[in-house]
PDB file of C-alpha atoms in Angstrom:
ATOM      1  CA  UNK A  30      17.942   8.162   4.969  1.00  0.00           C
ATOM      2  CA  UNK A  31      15.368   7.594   7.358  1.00  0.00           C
ATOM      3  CA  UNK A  32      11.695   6.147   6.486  1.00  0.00           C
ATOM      4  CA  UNK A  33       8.200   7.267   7.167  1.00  0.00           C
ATOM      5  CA  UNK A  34       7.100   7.473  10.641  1.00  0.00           C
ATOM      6  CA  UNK A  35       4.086   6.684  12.039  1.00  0.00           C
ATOM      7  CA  UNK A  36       2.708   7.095  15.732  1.00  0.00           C
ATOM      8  CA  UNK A  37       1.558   5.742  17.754  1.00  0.00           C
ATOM      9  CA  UNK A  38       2.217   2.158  16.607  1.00  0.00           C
ATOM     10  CA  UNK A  39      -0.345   0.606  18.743  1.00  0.00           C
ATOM     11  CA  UNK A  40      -3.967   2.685  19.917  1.00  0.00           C
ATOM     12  CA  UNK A  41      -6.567   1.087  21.691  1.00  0.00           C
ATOM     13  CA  UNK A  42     -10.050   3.229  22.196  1.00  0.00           C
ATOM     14  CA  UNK A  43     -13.630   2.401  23.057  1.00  0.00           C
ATOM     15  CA  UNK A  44     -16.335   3.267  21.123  1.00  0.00           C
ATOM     16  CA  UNK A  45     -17.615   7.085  20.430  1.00  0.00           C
ATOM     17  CA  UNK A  46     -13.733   8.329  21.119  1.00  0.00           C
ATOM     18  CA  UNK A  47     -11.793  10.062  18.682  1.00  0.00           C
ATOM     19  CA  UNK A  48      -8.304   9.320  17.597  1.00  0.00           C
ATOM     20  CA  UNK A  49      -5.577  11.583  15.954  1.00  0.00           C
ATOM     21  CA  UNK A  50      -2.479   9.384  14.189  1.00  0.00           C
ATOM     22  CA  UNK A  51       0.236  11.263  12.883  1.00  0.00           C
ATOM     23  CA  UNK A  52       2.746  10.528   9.837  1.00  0.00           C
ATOM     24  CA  UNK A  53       6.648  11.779   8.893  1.00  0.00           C
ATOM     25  CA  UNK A  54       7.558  11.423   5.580  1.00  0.00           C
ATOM     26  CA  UNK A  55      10.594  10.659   4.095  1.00  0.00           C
ATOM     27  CA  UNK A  56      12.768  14.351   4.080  1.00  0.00           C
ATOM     28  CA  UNK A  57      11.754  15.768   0.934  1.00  0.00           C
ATOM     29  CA  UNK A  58       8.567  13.960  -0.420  1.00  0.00           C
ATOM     30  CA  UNK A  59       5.841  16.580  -0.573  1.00  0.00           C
ATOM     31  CA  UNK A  60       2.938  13.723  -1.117  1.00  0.00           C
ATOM     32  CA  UNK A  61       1.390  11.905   1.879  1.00  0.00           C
ATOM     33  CA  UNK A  62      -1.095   9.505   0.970  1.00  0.00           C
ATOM     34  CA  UNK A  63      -3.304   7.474   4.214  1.00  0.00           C
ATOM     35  CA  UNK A  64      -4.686   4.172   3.921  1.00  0.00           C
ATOM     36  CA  UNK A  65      -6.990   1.851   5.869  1.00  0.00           C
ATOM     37  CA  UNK A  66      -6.152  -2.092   5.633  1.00  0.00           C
ATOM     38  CA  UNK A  67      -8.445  -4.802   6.955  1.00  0.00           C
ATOM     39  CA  UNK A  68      -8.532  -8.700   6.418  1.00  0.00           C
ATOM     40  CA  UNK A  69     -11.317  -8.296   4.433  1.00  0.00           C
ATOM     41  CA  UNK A  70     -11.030  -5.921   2.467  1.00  0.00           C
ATOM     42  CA  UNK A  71      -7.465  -5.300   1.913  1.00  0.00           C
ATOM     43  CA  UNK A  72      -5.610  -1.727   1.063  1.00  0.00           C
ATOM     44  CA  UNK A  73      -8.644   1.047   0.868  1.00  0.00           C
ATOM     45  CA  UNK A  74      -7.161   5.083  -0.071  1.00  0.00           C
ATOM     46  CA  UNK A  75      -8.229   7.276   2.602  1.00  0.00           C
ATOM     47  CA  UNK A  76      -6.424  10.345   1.146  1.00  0.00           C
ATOM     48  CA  UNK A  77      -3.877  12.402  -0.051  1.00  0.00           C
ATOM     49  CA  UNK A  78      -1.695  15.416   0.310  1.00  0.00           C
ATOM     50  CA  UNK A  79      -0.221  17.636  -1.249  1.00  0.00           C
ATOM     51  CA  UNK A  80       1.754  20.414  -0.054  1.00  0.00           C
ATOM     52  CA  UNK A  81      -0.382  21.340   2.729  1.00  0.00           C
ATOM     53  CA  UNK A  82      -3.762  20.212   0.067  1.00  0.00           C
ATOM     54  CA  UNK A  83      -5.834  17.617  -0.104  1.00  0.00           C
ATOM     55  CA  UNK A  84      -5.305  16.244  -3.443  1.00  0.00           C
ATOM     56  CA  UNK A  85      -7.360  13.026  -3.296  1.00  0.00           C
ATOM     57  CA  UNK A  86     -10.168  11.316  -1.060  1.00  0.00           C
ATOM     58  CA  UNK A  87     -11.445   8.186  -0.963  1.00  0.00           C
ATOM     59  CA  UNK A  88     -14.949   6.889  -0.130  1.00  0.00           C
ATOM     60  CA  UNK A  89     -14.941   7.065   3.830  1.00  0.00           C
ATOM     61  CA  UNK A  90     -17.453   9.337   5.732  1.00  0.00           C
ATOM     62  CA  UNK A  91     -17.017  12.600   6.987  1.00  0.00           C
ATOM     63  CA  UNK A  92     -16.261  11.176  10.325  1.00  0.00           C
ATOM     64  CA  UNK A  93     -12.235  10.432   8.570  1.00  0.00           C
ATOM     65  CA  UNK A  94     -10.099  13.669   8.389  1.00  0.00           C
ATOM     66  CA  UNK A  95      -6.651  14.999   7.673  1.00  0.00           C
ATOM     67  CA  UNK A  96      -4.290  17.307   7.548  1.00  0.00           C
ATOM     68  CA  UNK A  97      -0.864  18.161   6.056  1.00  0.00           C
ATOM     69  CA  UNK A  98       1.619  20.529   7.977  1.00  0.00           C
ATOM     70  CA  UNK A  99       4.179  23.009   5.862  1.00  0.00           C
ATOM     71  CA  UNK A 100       7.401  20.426   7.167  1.00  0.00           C
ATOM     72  CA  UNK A 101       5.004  17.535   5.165  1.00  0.00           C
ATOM     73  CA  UNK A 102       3.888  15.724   8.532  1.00  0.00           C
ATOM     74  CA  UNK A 103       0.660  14.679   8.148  1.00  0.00           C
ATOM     75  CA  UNK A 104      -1.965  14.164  10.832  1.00  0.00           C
ATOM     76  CA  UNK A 105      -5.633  12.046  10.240  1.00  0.00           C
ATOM     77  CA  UNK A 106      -8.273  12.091  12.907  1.00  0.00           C
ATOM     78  CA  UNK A 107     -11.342  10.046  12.973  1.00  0.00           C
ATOM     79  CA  UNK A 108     -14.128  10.838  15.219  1.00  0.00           C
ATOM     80  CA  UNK A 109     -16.843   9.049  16.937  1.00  0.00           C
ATOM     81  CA  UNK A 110     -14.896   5.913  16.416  1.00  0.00           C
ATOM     82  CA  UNK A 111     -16.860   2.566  15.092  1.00  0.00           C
ATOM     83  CA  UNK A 112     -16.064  -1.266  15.760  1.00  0.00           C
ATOM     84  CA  UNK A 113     -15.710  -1.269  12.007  1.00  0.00           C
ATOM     85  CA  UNK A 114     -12.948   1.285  11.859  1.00  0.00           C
ATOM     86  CA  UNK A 115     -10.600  -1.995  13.919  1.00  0.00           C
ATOM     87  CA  UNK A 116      -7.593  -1.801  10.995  1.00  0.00           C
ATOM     88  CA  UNK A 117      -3.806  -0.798  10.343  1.00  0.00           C
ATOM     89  CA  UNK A 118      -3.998   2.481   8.992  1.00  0.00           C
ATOM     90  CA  UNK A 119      -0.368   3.049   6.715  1.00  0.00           C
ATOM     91  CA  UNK A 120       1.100   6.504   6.129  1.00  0.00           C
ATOM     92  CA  UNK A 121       2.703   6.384   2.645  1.00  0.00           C
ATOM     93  CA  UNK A 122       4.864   9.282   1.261  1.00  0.00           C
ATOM     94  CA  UNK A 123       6.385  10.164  -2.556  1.00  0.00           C
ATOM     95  CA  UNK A 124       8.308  12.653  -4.331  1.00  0.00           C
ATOM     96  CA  UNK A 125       5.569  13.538  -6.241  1.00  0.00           C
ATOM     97  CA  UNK A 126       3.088  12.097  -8.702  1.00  0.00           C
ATOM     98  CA  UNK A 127       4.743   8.960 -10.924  1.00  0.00           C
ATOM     99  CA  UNK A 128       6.198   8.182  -8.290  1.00  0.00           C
ATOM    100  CA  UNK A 129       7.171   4.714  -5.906  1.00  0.00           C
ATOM    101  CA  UNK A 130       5.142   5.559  -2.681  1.00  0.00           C
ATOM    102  CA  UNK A 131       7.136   4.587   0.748  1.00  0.00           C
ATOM    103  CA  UNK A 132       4.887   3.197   3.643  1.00  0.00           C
ATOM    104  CA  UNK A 133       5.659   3.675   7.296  1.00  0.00           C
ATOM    105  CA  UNK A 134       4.782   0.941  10.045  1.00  0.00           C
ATOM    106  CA  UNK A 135       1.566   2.036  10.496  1.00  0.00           C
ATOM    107  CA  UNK A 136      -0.384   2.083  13.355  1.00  0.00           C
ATOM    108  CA  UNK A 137      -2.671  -0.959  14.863  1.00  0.00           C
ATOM    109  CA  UNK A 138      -5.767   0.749  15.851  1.00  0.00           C
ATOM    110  CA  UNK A 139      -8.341  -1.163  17.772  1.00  0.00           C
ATOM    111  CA  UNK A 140     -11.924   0.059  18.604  1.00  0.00           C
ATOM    112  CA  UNK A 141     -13.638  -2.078  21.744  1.00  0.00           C
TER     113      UNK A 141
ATOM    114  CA  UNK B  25     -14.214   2.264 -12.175  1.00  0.00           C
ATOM    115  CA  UNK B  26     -10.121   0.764 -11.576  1.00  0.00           C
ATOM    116  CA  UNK B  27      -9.766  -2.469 -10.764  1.00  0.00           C
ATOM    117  CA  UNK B  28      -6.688  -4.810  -9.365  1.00  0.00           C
ATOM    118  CA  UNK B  29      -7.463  -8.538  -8.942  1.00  0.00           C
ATOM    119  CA  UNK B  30      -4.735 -11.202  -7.865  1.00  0.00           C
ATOM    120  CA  UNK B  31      -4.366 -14.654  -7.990  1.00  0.00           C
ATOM    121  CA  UNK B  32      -3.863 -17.081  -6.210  1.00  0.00           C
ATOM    122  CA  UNK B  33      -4.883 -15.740  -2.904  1.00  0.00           C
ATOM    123  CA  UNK B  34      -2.453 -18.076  -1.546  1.00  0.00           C
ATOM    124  CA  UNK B  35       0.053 -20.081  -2.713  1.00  0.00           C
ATOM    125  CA  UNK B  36       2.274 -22.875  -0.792  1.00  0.00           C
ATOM    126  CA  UNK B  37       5.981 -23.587  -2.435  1.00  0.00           C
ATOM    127  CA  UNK B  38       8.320 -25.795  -1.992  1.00  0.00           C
ATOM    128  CA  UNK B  39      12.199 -24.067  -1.289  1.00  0.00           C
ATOM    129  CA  UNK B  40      13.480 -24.039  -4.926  1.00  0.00           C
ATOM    130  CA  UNK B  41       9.713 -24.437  -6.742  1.00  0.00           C
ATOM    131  CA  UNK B  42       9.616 -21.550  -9.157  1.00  0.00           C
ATOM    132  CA  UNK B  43       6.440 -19.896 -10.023  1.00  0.00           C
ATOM    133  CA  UNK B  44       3.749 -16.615 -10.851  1.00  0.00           C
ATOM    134  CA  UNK B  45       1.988 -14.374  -9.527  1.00  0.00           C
ATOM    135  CA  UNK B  46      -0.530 -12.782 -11.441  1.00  0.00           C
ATOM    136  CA  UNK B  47      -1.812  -9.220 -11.488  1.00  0.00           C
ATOM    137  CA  UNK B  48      -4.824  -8.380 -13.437  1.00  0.00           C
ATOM    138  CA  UNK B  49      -6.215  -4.868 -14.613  1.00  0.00           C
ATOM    139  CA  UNK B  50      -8.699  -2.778 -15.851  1.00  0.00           C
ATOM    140  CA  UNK B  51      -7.795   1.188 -15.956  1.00  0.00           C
ATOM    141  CA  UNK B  52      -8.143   4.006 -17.961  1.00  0.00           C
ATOM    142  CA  UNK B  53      -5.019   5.074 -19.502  1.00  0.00           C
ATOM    143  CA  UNK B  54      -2.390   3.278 -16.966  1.00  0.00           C
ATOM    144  CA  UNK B  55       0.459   5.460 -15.590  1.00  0.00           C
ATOM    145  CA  UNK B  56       2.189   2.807 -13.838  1.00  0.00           C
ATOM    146  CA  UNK B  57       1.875  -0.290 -11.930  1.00  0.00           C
ATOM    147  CA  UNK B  58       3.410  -0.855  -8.810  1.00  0.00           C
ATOM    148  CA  UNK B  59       4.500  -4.237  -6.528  1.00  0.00           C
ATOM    149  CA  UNK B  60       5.223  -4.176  -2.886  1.00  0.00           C
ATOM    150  CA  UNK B  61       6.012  -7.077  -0.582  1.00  0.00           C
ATOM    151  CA  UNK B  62       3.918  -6.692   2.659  1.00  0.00           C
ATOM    152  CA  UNK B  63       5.382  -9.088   5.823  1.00  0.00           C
ATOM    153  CA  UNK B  64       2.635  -9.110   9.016  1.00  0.00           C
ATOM    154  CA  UNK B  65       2.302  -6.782  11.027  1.00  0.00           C
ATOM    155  CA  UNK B  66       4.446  -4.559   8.798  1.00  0.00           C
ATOM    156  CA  UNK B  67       3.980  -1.738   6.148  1.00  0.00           C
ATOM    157  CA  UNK B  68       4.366  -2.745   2.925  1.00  0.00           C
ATOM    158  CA  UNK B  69       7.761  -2.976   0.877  1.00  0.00           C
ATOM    159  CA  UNK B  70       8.171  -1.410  -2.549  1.00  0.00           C
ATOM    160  CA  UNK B  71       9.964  -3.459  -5.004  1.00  0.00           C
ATOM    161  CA  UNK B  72       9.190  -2.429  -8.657  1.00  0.00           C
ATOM    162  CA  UNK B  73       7.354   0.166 -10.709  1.00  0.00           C
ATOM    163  CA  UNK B  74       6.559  -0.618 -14.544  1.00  0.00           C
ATOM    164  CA  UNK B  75       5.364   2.024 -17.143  1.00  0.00           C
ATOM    165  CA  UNK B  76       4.570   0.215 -19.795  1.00  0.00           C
ATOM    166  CA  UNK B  77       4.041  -2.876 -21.888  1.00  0.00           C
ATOM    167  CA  UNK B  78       7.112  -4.932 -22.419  1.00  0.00           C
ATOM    168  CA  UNK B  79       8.824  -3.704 -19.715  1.00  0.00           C
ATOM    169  CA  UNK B  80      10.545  -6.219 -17.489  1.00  0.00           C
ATOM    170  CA  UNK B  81      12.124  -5.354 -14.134  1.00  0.00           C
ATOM    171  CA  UNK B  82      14.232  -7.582 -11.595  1.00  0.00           C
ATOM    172  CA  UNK B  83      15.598  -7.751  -8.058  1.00  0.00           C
ATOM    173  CA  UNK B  84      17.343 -10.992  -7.135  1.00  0.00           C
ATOM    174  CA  UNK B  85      14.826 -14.135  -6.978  1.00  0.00           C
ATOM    175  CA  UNK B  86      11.775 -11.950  -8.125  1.00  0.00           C
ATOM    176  CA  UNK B  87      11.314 -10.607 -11.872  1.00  0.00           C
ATOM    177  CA  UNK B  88       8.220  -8.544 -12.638  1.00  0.00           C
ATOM    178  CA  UNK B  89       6.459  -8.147 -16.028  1.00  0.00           C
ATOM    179  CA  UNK B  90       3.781  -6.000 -17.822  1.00  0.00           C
ATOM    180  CA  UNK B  91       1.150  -6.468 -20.201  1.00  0.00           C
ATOM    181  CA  UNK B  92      -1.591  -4.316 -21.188  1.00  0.00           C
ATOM    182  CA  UNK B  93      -3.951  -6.532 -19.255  1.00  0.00           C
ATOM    183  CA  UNK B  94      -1.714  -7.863 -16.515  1.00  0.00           C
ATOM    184  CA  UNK B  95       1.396  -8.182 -14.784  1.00  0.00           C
ATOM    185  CA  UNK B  96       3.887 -11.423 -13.147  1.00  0.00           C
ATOM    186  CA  UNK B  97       5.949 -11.157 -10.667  1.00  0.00           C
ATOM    187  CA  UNK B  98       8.228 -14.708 -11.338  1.00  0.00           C
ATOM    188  CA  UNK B  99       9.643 -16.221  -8.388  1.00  0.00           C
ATOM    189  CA  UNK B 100      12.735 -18.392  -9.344  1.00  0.00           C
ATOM    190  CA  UNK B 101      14.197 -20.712  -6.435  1.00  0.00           C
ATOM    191  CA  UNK B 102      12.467 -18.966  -3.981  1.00  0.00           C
ATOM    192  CA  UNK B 103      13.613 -19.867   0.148  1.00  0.00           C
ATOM    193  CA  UNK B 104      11.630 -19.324   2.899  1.00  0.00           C
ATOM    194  CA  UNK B 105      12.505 -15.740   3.448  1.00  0.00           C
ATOM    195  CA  UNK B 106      10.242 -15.132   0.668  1.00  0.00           C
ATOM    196  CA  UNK B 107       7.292 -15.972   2.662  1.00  0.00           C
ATOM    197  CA  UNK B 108       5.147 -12.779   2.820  1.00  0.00           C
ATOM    198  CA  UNK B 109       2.065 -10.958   0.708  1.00  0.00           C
ATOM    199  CA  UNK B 110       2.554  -9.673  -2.469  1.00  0.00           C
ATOM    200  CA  UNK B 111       0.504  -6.842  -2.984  1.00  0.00           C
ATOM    201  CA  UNK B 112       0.238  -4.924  -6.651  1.00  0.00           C
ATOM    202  CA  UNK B 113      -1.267  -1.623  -7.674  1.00  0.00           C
ATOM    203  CA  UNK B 114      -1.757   0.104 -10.378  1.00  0.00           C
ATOM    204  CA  UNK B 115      -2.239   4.621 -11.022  1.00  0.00           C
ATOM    205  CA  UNK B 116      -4.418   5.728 -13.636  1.00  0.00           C
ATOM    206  CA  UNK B 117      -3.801   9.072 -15.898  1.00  0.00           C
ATOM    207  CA  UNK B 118      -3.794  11.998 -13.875  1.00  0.00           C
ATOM    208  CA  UNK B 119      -3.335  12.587 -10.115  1.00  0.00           C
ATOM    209  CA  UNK B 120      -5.137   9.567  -9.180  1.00  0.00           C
ATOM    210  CA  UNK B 121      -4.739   7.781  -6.141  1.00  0.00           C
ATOM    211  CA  UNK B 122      -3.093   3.790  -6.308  1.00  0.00           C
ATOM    212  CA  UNK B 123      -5.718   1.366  -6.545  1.00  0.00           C
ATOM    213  CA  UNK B 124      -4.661  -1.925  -4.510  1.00  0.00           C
ATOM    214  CA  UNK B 125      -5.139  -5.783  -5.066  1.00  0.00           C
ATOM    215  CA  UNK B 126      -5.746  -7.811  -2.284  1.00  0.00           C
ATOM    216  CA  UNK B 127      -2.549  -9.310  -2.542  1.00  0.00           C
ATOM    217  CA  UNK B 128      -1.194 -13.327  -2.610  1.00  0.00           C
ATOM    218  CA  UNK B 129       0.373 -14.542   0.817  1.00  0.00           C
ATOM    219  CA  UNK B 130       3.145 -16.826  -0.277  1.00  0.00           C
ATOM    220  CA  UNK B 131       4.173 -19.179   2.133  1.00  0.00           C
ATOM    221  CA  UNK B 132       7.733 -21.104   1.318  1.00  0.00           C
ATOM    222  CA  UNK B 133       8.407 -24.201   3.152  1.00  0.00           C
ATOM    223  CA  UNK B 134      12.054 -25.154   3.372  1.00  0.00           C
TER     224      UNK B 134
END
């Protein structure tokens, strides 16, 4: 059974750019969920879906944005990119709620 | 407001030293708690989910229990492919999103 997906793997962008990362779940979980992980302050919940609805969101700005498709892929942009937003952002799927959550590779995302 | 905090932050072992990992909580009404094992670079690893108090759950060198304050995850004998962070989490009542530690980095030395 294959794992969650995440591309790209490895994103470099200057300042002001926006980026779009994209996430496939495991076949058959209906729940994405995205996080943001930096040295400092670990694992923070960007947010979740749902069968094509955002169940969840965490305490980013407005500038962090997603997107669930009706196969379950999930997409997150983030606009007018910051030094700040420098992290590994993980794609994490689940059957549904109770439920072990499955992370993919994530992707390295670096802001010069 | 949920809140996960870990100790140690780091934690050297000999190959064969047995020891804990400890997993602290404060929720509302917990649903479950969760540990993953999280090597660099990589996503993290699930390894166990526990519901509720008592409940003990195990996976070759690596035993996890629950409390209503906190959780272990016992390492017995461990070897150097046990190096990696431990990261635990726990869901409050309702659809709520996991709430993350900020994990132990265990380093075995052989």
């Amino acid at each position: 059974k294959a794992g969650v997906t995440q591309t790209p793997r490895y994103l470099i962008k200057t300042r002001g750019q926006q980026v779009t990362l994209s996430c496939s779940p495991i076949s058959g979980h209906r729940s994405v969920s995205w996080y943001q992980q930096t040295p400092g302050q670990g694992l923070q919940f960007l947010f979740e879906y749902f069968s094509e609805t955002q169940r969840n969101k965490g305490n980013f700005p407005g500038r962090f944005s997603g997107r669930q498709f009706s196969n379950s892929r999930s997409e997150m942009n983030v606009s007018t990119l910051e030094l700040g937003d420098s992290a590994l952002y993980l794609c994490a799927s689940s059957l549904g709620d109770r439920e072990e959550q499955f992370f993919g590779p994530g992707t390295r995302l670096t802001v010069l | 407001e949920d809140q996960v905090t870990q100790s140690p932050e780091a934690l050297r072992l000999q190959e064969g030293e047995s020891s804990s990992l400890n997993c602290s909580y404060t929720v509302s009404g917990l649903r479950g708690l969760f540990w993953y094992r999280q090597d660099p670079g990589k996503g993290p690893e699930f390894l166990f989910t526990l519901y509720s108090a008592g409940e003990e759950k195990e996976k070759e060198r690596l035993k996890a229990t629950l409390t209503k304050k906190e959780s272990f995850l016992h390492i017995t004998a461990p070897k150097p492919e046990d190096s990696a962070t431990y990261l635990c989490a726990v869901q409050a009542g309702g659809n709520t999103p996991l709430v993350f530690g900020k994990g132990t980095r265990l380093s075995v030395i052989a």
